[in-house]
mmCIF file of C-alpha atoms and ligand atoms in Angstrom:
data_model
loop_
_atom_site.group_PDB
_atom_site.id
_atom_site.type_symbol
_atom_site.label_atom_id
_atom_site.label_comp_id
_atom_site.label_asym_id
_atom_site.label_seq_id
_atom_site.Cartn_x
_atom_site.Cartn_y
_atom_site.Cartn_z
ATOM 1 C CA MET A 1 -28.965 -32.186 5.786
ATOM 2 C CA THR A 2 -30.328 -31.697 2.068
ATOM 3 C CA ALA A 3 -27.967 -32.474 -1.252
ATOM 4 C CA ARG A 4 -27.950 -29.292 -2.080
ATOM 5 C CA VAL A 5 -26.446 -27.880 1.887
ATOM 6 C CA LEU A 6 -24.020 -30.225 1.548
ATOM 7 C CA ALA A 7 -22.569 -29.063 -1.862
ATOM 8 C CA GLU A 8 -23.148 -25.565 -0.147
ATOM 9 C CA GLN A 9 -20.731 -26.828 2.884
ATOM 10 C CA ALA A 10 -18.000 -28.688 0.258
ATOM 11 C CA VAL A 11 -17.795 -25.462 -2.051
ATOM 12 C CA ALA A 12 -17.510 -23.539 1.118
ATOM 13 C CA SER A 13 -14.715 -25.222 2.201
ATOM 14 C CA VAL A 14 -12.580 -25.238 -1.184
ATOM 15 C CA PHE A 15 -13.610 -21.825 -1.948
ATOM 16 C CA PRO A 16 -11.109 -19.978 0.303
ATOM 17 C CA ASP A 17 -7.668 -22.643 -1.161
ATOM 18 C CA ALA A 18 -9.213 -21.976 -4.570
ATOM 19 C CA MET A 19 -8.951 -18.125 -4.146
ATOM 20 C CA ALA A 20 -5.568 -18.903 -2.393
ATOM 21 C CA ARG A 21 -4.711 -19.815 -6.061
ATOM 22 C CA LEU A 22 -5.746 -16.587 -7.414
ATOM 23 C CA ALA A 23 -2.215 -14.114 -7.858
ATOM 24 C CA ALA A 24 -3.422 -10.781 -7.212
ATOM 25 C CA GLY A 25 -1.447 -7.167 -6.345
ATOM 26 C CA LEU A 26 -1.759 -5.708 -3.399
ATOM 27 C CA ALA A 27 -3.214 -2.349 -1.953
ATOM 28 C CA VAL A 28 -3.825 -0.175 0.734
ATOM 29 C CA VAL A 29 -7.504 1.847 0.989
ATOM 30 C CA THR A 30 -7.450 4.959 2.497
ATOM 31 C CA THR A 31 -10.226 7.069 4.029
ATOM 32 C CA ARG A 32 -11.333 8.596 7.170
ATOM 33 C CA ASP A 33 -14.409 9.208 9.254
ATOM 34 C CA ALA A 34 -15.332 12.084 11.923
ATOM 35 C CA GLU A 35 -12.364 11.148 14.187
ATOM 36 C CA ALA A 36 -9.495 9.962 12.113
ATOM 37 C CA PRO A 37 -7.837 8.116 9.232
ATOM 38 C CA ARG A 38 -8.972 4.741 8.465
ATOM 39 C CA GLY A 39 -7.354 2.526 5.677
ATOM 40 C CA LEU A 40 -7.167 -1.233 4.834
ATOM 41 C CA LEU A 41 -4.976 -4.291 3.026
ATOM 42 C CA VAL A 42 -6.916 -5.267 -0.455
ATOM 43 C CA SER A 43 -5.950 -7.852 -2.810
ATOM 44 C CA SER A 44 -9.814 -7.739 -4.220
ATOM 45 C CA LEU A 45 -8.356 -4.312 -6.436
ATOM 46 C CA CYS A 46 -8.698 -4.072 -10.337
ATOM 47 C CA SER A 47 -9.206 -1.842 -13.596
ATOM 48 C CA TYR A 48 -12.717 -1.469 -13.985
ATOM 49 C CA SER A 49 -12.900 0.502 -17.572
ATOM 50 C CA VAL A 50 -10.706 3.221 -19.212
ATOM 51 C CA ALA A 51 -13.245 5.747 -20.000
ATOM 52 C CA PRO A 52 -13.868 7.002 -17.438
ATOM 53 C CA PRO A 53 -10.720 5.457 -15.633
ATOM 54 C CA SER A 54 -11.983 4.110 -12.572
ATOM 55 C CA VAL A 55 -10.948 0.581 -10.292
ATOM 56 C CA LEU A 56 -13.177 -1.470 -8.690
ATOM 57 C CA LEU A 57 -12.493 -3.758 -5.185
ATOM 58 C CA THR A 58 -14.758 -5.068 -2.980
ATOM 59 C CA ILE A 59 -15.377 -4.502 1.074
ATOM 60 C CA ASP A 60 -15.978 -6.167 4.179
ATOM 61 C CA ARG A 61 -19.266 -4.778 5.292
ATOM 62 C CA GLY A 62 -17.326 -5.603 8.736
ATOM 63 C CA SER A 63 -14.696 -3.761 7.959
ATOM 64 C CA ARG A 64 -14.614 -0.368 9.988
ATOM 65 C CA SER A 65 -13.827 1.199 7.095
ATOM 66 C CA TYR A 66 -17.086 0.228 5.280
ATOM 67 C CA ARG A 67 -19.142 3.166 6.263
ATOM 68 C CA PRO A 68 -16.687 5.924 5.768
ATOM 69 C CA LEU A 69 -15.689 4.406 2.131
ATOM 70 C CA THR A 70 -18.954 3.659 1.067
ATOM 71 C CA GLU A 71 -20.846 6.846 2.286
ATOM 72 C CA GLY A 72 -17.520 9.341 1.521
ATOM 73 C CA ALA A 73 -16.712 11.398 -1.556
ATOM 74 C CA GLU A 74 -13.096 10.223 -1.837
ATOM 75 C CA PHE A 75 -10.710 7.653 -1.430
ATOM 76 C CA GLY A 76 -6.901 7.203 -1.765
ATOM 77 C CA VAL A 77 -5.655 3.914 -3.456
ATOM 78 C CA HIS A 78 -1.767 2.881 -3.250
ATOM 79 C CA LEU A 79 -0.295 -0.142 -4.892
ATOM 80 C CA LEU A 80 2.257 -1.700 -2.863
ATOM 81 C CA ALA A 81 5.726 -2.322 -3.802
ATOM 82 C CA ASP A 82 7.439 -5.721 -2.697
ATOM 83 C CA THR A 83 9.558 -4.001 -0.034
ATOM 84 C CA GLN A 84 6.254 -2.862 1.508
ATOM 85 C CA ALA A 85 5.186 -5.914 3.269
ATOM 86 C CA ALA A 86 5.304 -4.877 6.907
ATOM 87 C CA VAL A 87 2.985 -1.833 5.353
ATOM 88 C CA ALA A 88 0.323 -4.383 3.715
ATOM 89 C CA ASP A 89 0.645 -6.203 7.957
ATOM 90 C CA ARG A 90 -0.263 -3.226 9.802
ATOM 91 C CA PHE A 91 -3.230 -2.146 6.863
ATOM 92 C CA ALA A 92 -4.241 -6.272 7.481
ATOM 93 C CA ARG A 93 -4.396 -5.612 11.205
ATOM 94 C CA ARG A 94 -7.675 -4.553 13.091
ATOM 95 C CA GLY A 95 -8.046 -1.552 15.343
ATOM 96 C CA ALA A 96 -4.994 0.506 16.016
ATOM 97 C CA ASP A 97 -4.111 3.090 14.956
ATOM 98 C CA LYS A 98 -2.738 2.033 11.029
ATOM 99 C CA PHE A 99 -1.177 5.471 10.028
ATOM 100 C CA ALA A 100 1.068 5.783 13.652
ATOM 101 C CA GLY A 101 4.581 6.511 12.443
ATOM 102 C CA LEU A 102 3.995 6.689 8.751
ATOM 103 C CA ALA A 103 4.341 9.152 6.155
ATOM 104 C CA TRP A 104 1.621 10.325 5.155
ATOM 105 C CA GLU A 105 -0.068 13.551 3.990
ATOM 106 C CA TRP A 106 -4.348 14.930 4.028
ATOM 107 C CA ASP A 107 -5.012 15.177 -0.247
ATOM 108 C CA ASP A 108 -7.842 17.159 -0.308
ATOM 109 C CA GLY A 109 -9.232 14.766 2.543
ATOM 110 C CA VAL A 110 -7.776 11.780 1.333
ATOM 111 C CA PRO A 111 -5.162 9.555 3.642
ATOM 112 C CA ARG A 112 -2.190 9.609 0.857
ATOM 113 C CA LEU A 113 0.811 7.702 2.098
ATOM 114 C CA ARG A 114 3.734 8.333 0.622
ATOM 115 C CA GLY A 115 6.592 6.141 -1.080
ATOM 116 C CA VAL A 116 4.267 4.410 -3.086
ATOM 117 C CA PRO A 117 4.328 2.812 -6.763
ATOM 118 C CA VAL A 118 0.965 4.499 -7.242
ATOM 119 C CA TYR A 119 -1.460 6.122 -6.115
ATOM 120 C CA LEU A 120 -5.119 6.742 -6.851
ATOM 121 C CA ARG A 121 -7.396 9.420 -5.488
ATOM 122 C CA CYS A 122 -10.754 8.245 -6.479
ATOM 123 C CA ALA A 123 -14.225 9.528 -6.307
ATOM 124 C CA LEU A 124 -16.586 7.161 -5.385
ATOM 125 C CA ALA A 125 -19.066 6.449 -8.092
ATOM 126 C CA MET A 126 -21.334 3.336 -7.224
ATOM 127 C CA VAL A 127 -21.679 0.857 -4.480
ATOM 128 C CA PHE A 128 -23.078 -2.362 -4.721
ATOM 129 C CA ALA A 129 -23.919 -5.128 -2.133
ATOM 130 C CA HIS A 130 -23.557 -8.966 -2.109
ATOM 131 C CA GLY A 131 -23.268 -11.163 0.874
ATOM 132 C CA ASP A 132 -20.635 -10.033 3.034
ATOM 133 C CA HIS A 133 -19.073 -7.575 1.464
ATOM 134 C CA ALA A 134 -19.362 -4.905 -1.267
ATOM 135 C CA VAL A 135 -18.388 -4.163 -4.872
ATOM 136 C CA VAL A 136 -16.873 -0.238 -4.461
ATOM 137 C CA ILE A 137 -16.034 1.446 -7.819
ATOM 138 C CA GLY A 138 -14.174 4.489 -7.592
ATOM 139 C CA GLU A 139 -13.584 7.076 -10.687
ATOM 140 C CA VAL A 140 -9.902 8.135 -10.332
ATOM 141 C CA ALA A 141 -9.718 11.834 -9.624
ATOM 142 C CA ALA A 142 -5.758 11.945 -9.519
ATOM 143 C CA ALA A 143 -2.499 9.484 -10.195
ATOM 144 C CA ARG A 144 0.697 9.321 -9.713
ATOM 145 C CA VAL A 145 2.885 6.590 -10.709
ATOM 146 C CA GLY A 146 6.474 6.029 -9.211
ATOM 147 C CA ARG A 147 8.673 3.018 -9.410
ATOM 148 C CA GLY A 148 8.997 -0.166 -7.788
ATOM 149 C CA ASP A 149 8.003 -3.838 -8.176
ATOM 150 C CA PRO A 150 4.900 -5.083 -7.054
ATOM 151 C CA LEU A 151 3.234 -7.080 -3.749
ATOM 152 C CA VAL A 152 2.127 -10.082 -4.809
ATOM 153 C CA TYR A 153 -0.607 -12.125 -2.496
ATOM 154 C CA PHE A 154 -0.451 -15.658 -3.905
ATOM 155 C CA GLY A 155 -1.368 -18.891 -1.546
ATOM 156 C CA ARG A 156 -1.363 -16.766 1.424
ATOM 157 C CA ARG A 157 1.779 -15.104 1.496
ATOM 158 C CA TYR A 158 2.848 -11.824 0.175
ATOM 159 C CA ASP A 159 6.560 -12.728 0.257
ATOM 160 C CA TRP A 160 7.299 -13.470 -3.697
ATOM 161 C CA ARG A 161 9.595 -11.704 -5.841
ATOM 162 C CA LEU A 162 8.294 -11.144 -9.304
ATOM 163 C CA ARG A 163 11.174 -11.547 -11.646
ATOM 164 C CA GLY A 164 10.621 -10.230 -15.091
ATOM 165 C CA PRO A 165 11.811 -11.937 -18.656
ATOM 166 C CA ALA A 166 15.386 -13.235 -18.588
HETATM 167 C C1 FMN B 1 -3.832 -10.394 1.871
HETATM 168 C C2 FMN B 1 -4.786 -10.004 2.195
HETATM 169 C C3 FMN B 1 -6.208 -9.588 1.143
HETATM 170 C C4 FMN B 1 -6.927 -8.631 1.633
HETATM 171 N N1 FMN B 1 -8.109 -8.323 0.844
HETATM 172 C C5 FMN B 1 -9.431 -7.626 1.868
HETATM 173 C C6 FMN B 1 -10.101 -7.072 0.631
HETATM 174 O O1 FMN B 1 -9.961 -7.150 -0.631
HETATM 175 N N2 FMN B 1 -11.190 -6.528 0.980
HETATM 176 C C7 FMN B 1 -11.515 -6.549 2.935
HETATM 177 O O2 FMN B 1 -12.506 -5.803 2.793
HETATM 178 N N3 FMN B 1 -10.716 -6.891 3.453
HETATM 179 C C8 FMN B 1 -9.170 -7.906 2.728
HETATM 180 N N4 FMN B 1 -7.928 -8.006 3.865
HETATM 181 C C9 FMN B 1 -8.900 -7.848 5.178
HETATM 182 C C10 FMN B 1 -8.496 -6.565 5.876
HETATM 183 O O3 FMN B 1 -7.536 -6.127 5.431
HETATM 184 C C11 FMN B 1 -8.900 -6.705 7.030
HETATM 185 O O4 FMN B 1 -9.990 -7.145 8.001
HETATM 186 C C12 FMN B 1 -8.447 -5.012 8.033
HETATM 187 O O5 FMN B 1 -8.109 -5.507 9.326
HETATM 188 C C13 FMN B 1 -9.783 -4.780 8.003
HETATM 189 O O6 FMN B 1 -9.369 -3.466 8.341
HETATM 190 P P1 FMN B 1 -10.755 -2.463 9.187
HETATM 191 O O7 FMN B 1 -11.167 -3.348 9.908
HETATM 192 O O8 FMN B 1 -9.643 -1.200 10.179
HETATM 193 O O9 FMN B 1 -11.553 -1.887 8.626
HETATM 194 C C14 FMN B 1 -7.214 -8.448 2.994
HETATM 195 C C15 FMN B 1 -6.296 -9.223 4.139
HETATM 196 C C16 FMN B 1 -5.287 -9.556 3.402
HETATM 197 C C17 FMN B 1 -4.185 -10.327 4.769
#
């Protein structure tokens, strides 16, 4: 085995632990295919640009949402509140109807979940693939901002409570 392969294996084994130390907000990204609404939980969301207002996220190329999200016109981004861990769990699971029993509605062809602190309807702007994921950039076409503290992912858990300054 070459030194380079050994180094790559060493990095691969610590990389998940390294990334577990990065605190991130959690969001549900929604789209649809010919049959039904689709969605998944992401921690990779970030603000991309102000002009035009855009977000960036990464999506696993094996995700059921991959094709509809990267080939569709628009998608929804829902920032979750710290009271919505059950919603996060539901959208982190594969298969099943993730929308059954949830309060949601169509918003110009995009599934919109009710009761989230922030909802953004995004027009797909760019996709580029690298490795097992693709970067998706969406331009924000509509935004709703409500209330709620964020659901934070850190150390493979999302039961943290973010406390404001004393
Ligand atoms: C905390 C957390 C963060 C995640 N972040 C992402 C992400 O940024 N991108 C992604 O593609 N999958 C992410 N996932 C995995 C998807 O939510 C999960 O694979 C989901 O079941 C995909 O569903 P689908 O195959 O029905 O689309 C994350 C999962 C968890 C638990």
